[in-house]
Amino acid sequence: MKILMLIVALVLLAGCNDTETETAAGPPAPTPTLDQLKNMAYAGVEDQPVTLGAGAWEGAPFREDSPLRPRVNFVRDFVRTGDVDGLPGDEAVVLLGSNSGGTGEYIHLAVVGVREGKPVNLATTRLGDRVQVKSVDVVPGEVGRIRIELVRPGPDDALCCPGEVAALHYAYQEGALTILPVKTATHRLSLDDLAGREWVLRFWSWDEPAAAEPEVTPVS
């Protein structure tokens, strides 16, 4: 009986210790949600911060007699998460598109963290005009490092028709995203870049989702 009581006491004690450890550690730091990311303020896209509503922002017309106005969009619900600032919890890395009424379509990379329970835009940088982003990765084991593969205009390309594939590396430091002096490997866009993937049409443009039916896929 004494042995049984001792075992029970040890089990209870172990349970108390586990509880104390969990309490001391506290809950994991939050990561921004998609809804928060689509309804918050971003700096570094326009001349002044803009606040998205349902993933979009629209400014005033440039002139009273002109329909042209600046627009900013959250690009296609794109979110990647990882440790960017070295603090507890993961940050979100997102893409924003901006248009000032002309033919240019600028893509921006933004980092968002949580401060005092609220999402905050920690840094934003412009990736380029009419670039097509293939992938974005928060590099595991290298705090603050982000790798981006994109299609951009090459030396002989018109802005409308980018054809150079490049891998760029950025670092988050002291509230800014800085491109790293890593030798960038580039090659011309080819069918090999599209092979081995299943493509499904989801969007006609940033703010115009494709119809769910019929599903549009490649024809082999």
Short mmCIF file of C-alpha atoms in Angstrom, two decimals:
data_model
loop_
_atom_site.label_atom_id
_atom_site.label_comp_id
_atom_site.label_asym_id
_atom_site.label_seq_id
_atom_site.Cartn_x
_atom_site.Cartn_y
_atom_site.Cartn_z
CA MET A 1 0.00 0.00 0.00
CA LYS A 2 2.83 2.41 0.88
CA ILE A 3 4.49 1.66 -2.47
CA LEU A 4 1.21 2.36 -4.31
CA MET A 5 0.74 5.67 -2.46
CA LEU A 6 4.32 6.66 -3.30
CA ILE A 7 3.74 5.95 -7.01
CA VAL A 8 0.54 8.02 -6.98
CA ALA A 9 2.34 10.88 -5.25
CA LEU A 10 5.14 10.82 -7.81
CA VAL A 11 2.66 10.86 -10.68
CA LEU A 12 0.81 13.82 -9.19
CA LEU A 13 4.07 15.65 -8.59
CA ALA A 14 5.17 15.06 -12.17
CA GLY A 15 1.83 16.43 -13.38
CA CYS A 16 2.29 19.58 -11.29
CA ASN A 17 5.78 20.10 -12.65
CA ASP A 18 4.50 19.80 -16.23
CA THR A 19 1.83 22.39 -15.54
CA GLU A 20 4.37 24.78 -14.05
CA THR A 21 6.65 24.35 -17.07
CA GLU A 22 3.81 25.06 -19.52
CA THR A 23 2.76 28.12 -17.53
CA ALA A 24 6.30 29.48 -17.41
CA ALA A 25 6.79 28.96 -21.14
CA GLY A 26 3.43 30.50 -21.99
CA PRO A 27 1.42 29.97 -25.16
CA PRO A 28 3.21 30.15 -28.52
CA ALA A 29 3.46 33.60 -30.03
CA PRO A 30 0.71 34.23 -32.60
CA THR A 31 1.21 34.36 -36.36
CA PRO A 32 -0.85 36.85 -38.43
CA THR A 33 -3.96 35.30 -39.98
CA LEU A 34 -4.99 35.69 -43.62
CA ASP A 35 -7.95 37.85 -42.58
CA GLN A 36 -5.67 40.15 -40.59
CA LEU A 37 -3.18 40.37 -43.47
CA LYS A 38 -5.93 41.44 -45.89
CA ASN A 39 -7.27 44.13 -43.54
CA MET A 40 -4.31 46.09 -42.21
CA ALA A 41 -1.96 48.99 -43.02
CA TYR A 42 1.14 48.63 -45.20
CA ALA A 43 3.93 51.15 -45.76
CA GLY A 44 6.42 51.32 -48.60
CA VAL A 45 3.96 50.71 -51.44
CA GLU A 46 2.57 54.22 -51.98
CA ASP A 47 3.96 57.55 -50.77
CA GLN A 48 2.07 57.06 -47.52
CA PRO A 49 0.80 53.95 -45.71
CA VAL A 50 -2.35 52.38 -47.15
CA THR A 51 -4.92 50.30 -45.27
CA LEU A 52 -6.37 47.34 -47.13
CA GLY A 53 -10.00 46.35 -46.79
CA ALA A 54 -10.83 42.80 -47.92
CA GLY A 55 -7.43 42.72 -49.62
CA ALA A 56 -7.71 45.95 -51.63
CA TRP A 57 -7.13 49.70 -51.40
CA GLU A 58 -8.11 52.41 -53.85
CA GLY A 59 -6.91 56.01 -53.73
CA ALA A 60 -8.45 59.21 -55.01
CA PRO A 61 -8.39 59.97 -58.77
CA PHE A 62 -5.28 61.76 -59.98
CA ARG A 63 -7.50 64.44 -61.51
CA GLU A 64 -11.17 65.24 -61.18
CA ASP A 65 -11.77 64.51 -64.86
CA SER A 66 -9.74 61.27 -64.86
CA PRO A 67 -10.92 57.74 -63.98
CA LEU A 68 -7.34 56.71 -63.17
CA ARG A 69 -6.51 56.19 -59.51
CA PRO A 70 -3.85 54.27 -57.53
CA ARG A 71 -4.72 50.76 -56.42
CA VAL A 72 -3.08 48.22 -54.13
CA ASN A 73 -4.06 44.56 -53.93
CA PHE A 74 -3.16 41.62 -51.74
CA VAL A 75 -1.89 39.15 -54.33
CA ARG A 76 -3.91 35.93 -54.56
CA ASP A 77 -4.03 35.04 -50.85
CA PHE A 78 -0.28 34.34 -51.03
CA VAL A 79 1.27 33.82 -47.58
CA ARG A 80 4.48 32.18 -46.37
CA THR A 81 5.42 31.94 -42.69
CA GLY A 82 8.69 31.55 -40.82
CA ASP A 83 11.02 33.18 -38.32
CA VAL A 84 12.08 36.46 -39.91
CA ASP A 85 12.87 38.71 -36.93
CA GLY A 86 14.42 36.22 -34.50
CA LEU A 87 11.71 36.79 -31.85
CA PRO A 88 9.27 34.12 -30.61
CA GLY A 89 6.60 33.24 -33.14
CA ASP A 90 6.57 33.21 -36.93
CA GLU A 91 6.13 36.17 -39.21
CA ALA A 92 4.10 36.24 -42.44
CA VAL A 93 5.61 37.07 -45.82
CA VAL A 94 3.11 38.33 -48.40
CA LEU A 95 2.96 39.88 -51.86
CA LEU A 96 1.27 43.18 -52.70
CA GLY A 97 0.54 44.50 -56.18
CA SER A 98 0.23 48.19 -57.00
CA ASN A 99 -0.93 50.09 -60.05
CA SER A 100 -0.98 53.85 -60.53
CA GLY A 101 -3.31 53.86 -63.51
CA GLY A 102 -0.75 53.12 -66.21
CA THR A 103 0.57 49.89 -67.66
CA GLY A 104 2.99 49.24 -64.80
CA GLU A 105 2.13 46.54 -62.27
CA TYR A 106 4.57 46.65 -59.38
CA ILE A 107 5.00 43.68 -57.05
CA HIS A 108 6.11 44.23 -53.45
CA LEU A 109 7.32 41.83 -50.78
CA ALA A 110 6.08 42.62 -47.25
CA VAL A 111 6.86 41.12 -43.84
CA VAL A 112 4.22 41.19 -41.09
CA GLY A 113 4.68 40.31 -37.42
CA VAL A 114 2.53 40.54 -34.30
CA ARG A 115 3.26 43.26 -31.77
CA GLU A 116 1.16 43.55 -28.60
CA GLY A 117 -1.43 41.27 -30.15
CA LYS A 118 -1.81 43.23 -33.38
CA PRO A 119 -0.36 42.59 -36.86
CA VAL A 120 2.29 45.13 -37.86
CA ASN A 121 3.99 45.66 -41.22
CA LEU A 122 7.66 45.27 -40.31
CA ALA A 123 9.18 45.93 -43.75
CA THR A 124 8.29 46.23 -47.43
CA THR A 125 10.42 46.21 -50.58
CA ARG A 126 9.62 46.47 -54.29
CA LEU A 127 10.49 43.42 -56.38
CA GLY A 128 9.90 45.01 -59.78
CA ASP A 129 7.52 46.01 -62.54
CA ARG A 130 5.44 43.21 -64.05
CA VAL A 131 7.55 40.46 -62.50
CA GLN A 132 6.03 37.01 -62.02
CA VAL A 133 6.86 35.38 -58.68
CA LYS A 134 7.46 31.63 -58.89
CA SER A 135 8.27 30.93 -55.23
CA VAL A 136 9.02 32.60 -51.90
CA ASP A 137 10.69 30.77 -49.02
CA VAL A 138 11.72 31.79 -45.53
CA VAL A 139 15.05 29.95 -45.43
CA PRO A 140 15.03 27.37 -42.57
CA GLY A 141 17.82 27.79 -40.05
CA GLU A 142 18.81 31.26 -41.31
CA VAL A 143 16.82 33.84 -39.36
CA GLY A 144 15.73 36.78 -41.45
CA ARG A 145 16.67 35.31 -44.82
CA ILE A 146 14.10 35.09 -47.62
CA ARG A 147 14.69 33.47 -51.01
CA ILE A 148 12.58 34.48 -54.00
CA GLU A 149 12.48 32.95 -57.46
CA LEU A 150 10.84 35.16 -60.06
CA VAL A 151 10.54 35.89 -63.74
CA ARG A 152 11.71 39.42 -64.58
CA PRO A 153 12.62 41.38 -67.71
CA GLY A 154 16.09 40.48 -68.93
CA PRO A 155 18.53 42.91 -70.59
CA ASP A 156 16.85 42.50 -73.98
CA ASP A 157 13.24 42.05 -72.79
CA ALA A 158 10.44 44.57 -73.02
CA LEU A 159 8.77 45.32 -69.68
CA CYS A 160 5.58 43.71 -70.94
CA CYS A 161 7.23 40.37 -71.61
CA PRO A 162 9.67 39.23 -68.90
CA GLY A 163 11.68 36.13 -69.76
CA GLU A 164 14.57 35.90 -67.28
CA VAL A 165 14.28 33.54 -64.29
CA ALA A 166 16.29 34.70 -61.27
CA ALA A 167 16.75 33.66 -57.63
CA LEU A 168 17.16 36.59 -55.23
CA HIS A 169 18.05 36.59 -51.53
CA TYR A 170 16.82 39.20 -49.04
CA ALA A 171 17.66 39.73 -45.38
CA TYR A 172 15.47 41.36 -42.76
CA GLN A 173 17.62 43.61 -40.59
CA GLU A 174 16.67 46.51 -38.34
CA GLY A 175 13.22 46.97 -39.84
CA ALA A 176 14.25 46.77 -43.49
CA LEU A 177 14.55 44.20 -46.25
CA THR A 178 17.94 44.34 -47.95
CA ILE A 179 18.92 42.38 -51.04
CA LEU A 180 22.00 40.28 -50.34
CA PRO A 181 25.08 40.35 -52.57
CA VAL A 182 24.64 36.70 -53.48
CA LYS A 183 25.64 35.80 -57.03
CA THR A 184 22.29 35.41 -58.74
CA ALA A 185 21.92 32.45 -61.06
CA THR A 186 19.69 33.32 -64.01
CA HIS A 187 18.38 31.51 -67.05
CA ARG A 188 15.85 32.09 -69.78
CA LEU A 189 12.28 31.00 -69.13
CA SER A 190 11.61 27.72 -70.92
CA LEU A 191 9.12 24.88 -71.05
CA ASP A 192 11.27 23.07 -68.48
CA ASP A 193 10.21 25.69 -65.92
CA LEU A 194 6.58 24.74 -66.49
CA ALA A 195 7.03 20.98 -66.80
CA GLY A 196 6.27 18.58 -63.97
CA ARG A 197 3.54 20.76 -62.48
CA GLU A 198 -0.23 20.66 -62.66
CA TRP A 199 -1.61 24.09 -63.51
CA VAL A 200 -5.14 25.13 -62.56
CA LEU A 201 -6.61 28.53 -63.44
CA ARG A 202 -7.68 30.25 -60.21
CA PHE A 203 -7.58 33.96 -61.07
CA TRP A 204 -8.03 36.05 -64.20
CA SER A 205 -6.50 38.99 -62.38
CA TRP A 206 -5.76 39.96 -58.76
CA ASP A 207 -9.36 40.80 -57.95
CA GLU A 208 -11.23 38.54 -60.41
CA PRO A 209 -11.38 34.87 -59.39
CA ALA A 210 -11.95 32.34 -62.16
CA ALA A 211 -15.18 30.37 -62.08
CA ALA A 212 -15.00 27.12 -60.11
CA GLU A 213 -16.88 25.27 -62.84
CA PRO A 214 -15.71 24.16 -65.27
CA GLU A 215 -12.20 23.78 -63.89
CA VAL A 216 -9.61 25.05 -66.35
CA THR A 217 -6.46 22.89 -66.56
CA PRO A 218 -3.72 22.38 -69.17
CA VAL A 219 -4.45 20.31 -72.26
CA SER A 220 -1.89 17.56 -72.82
#
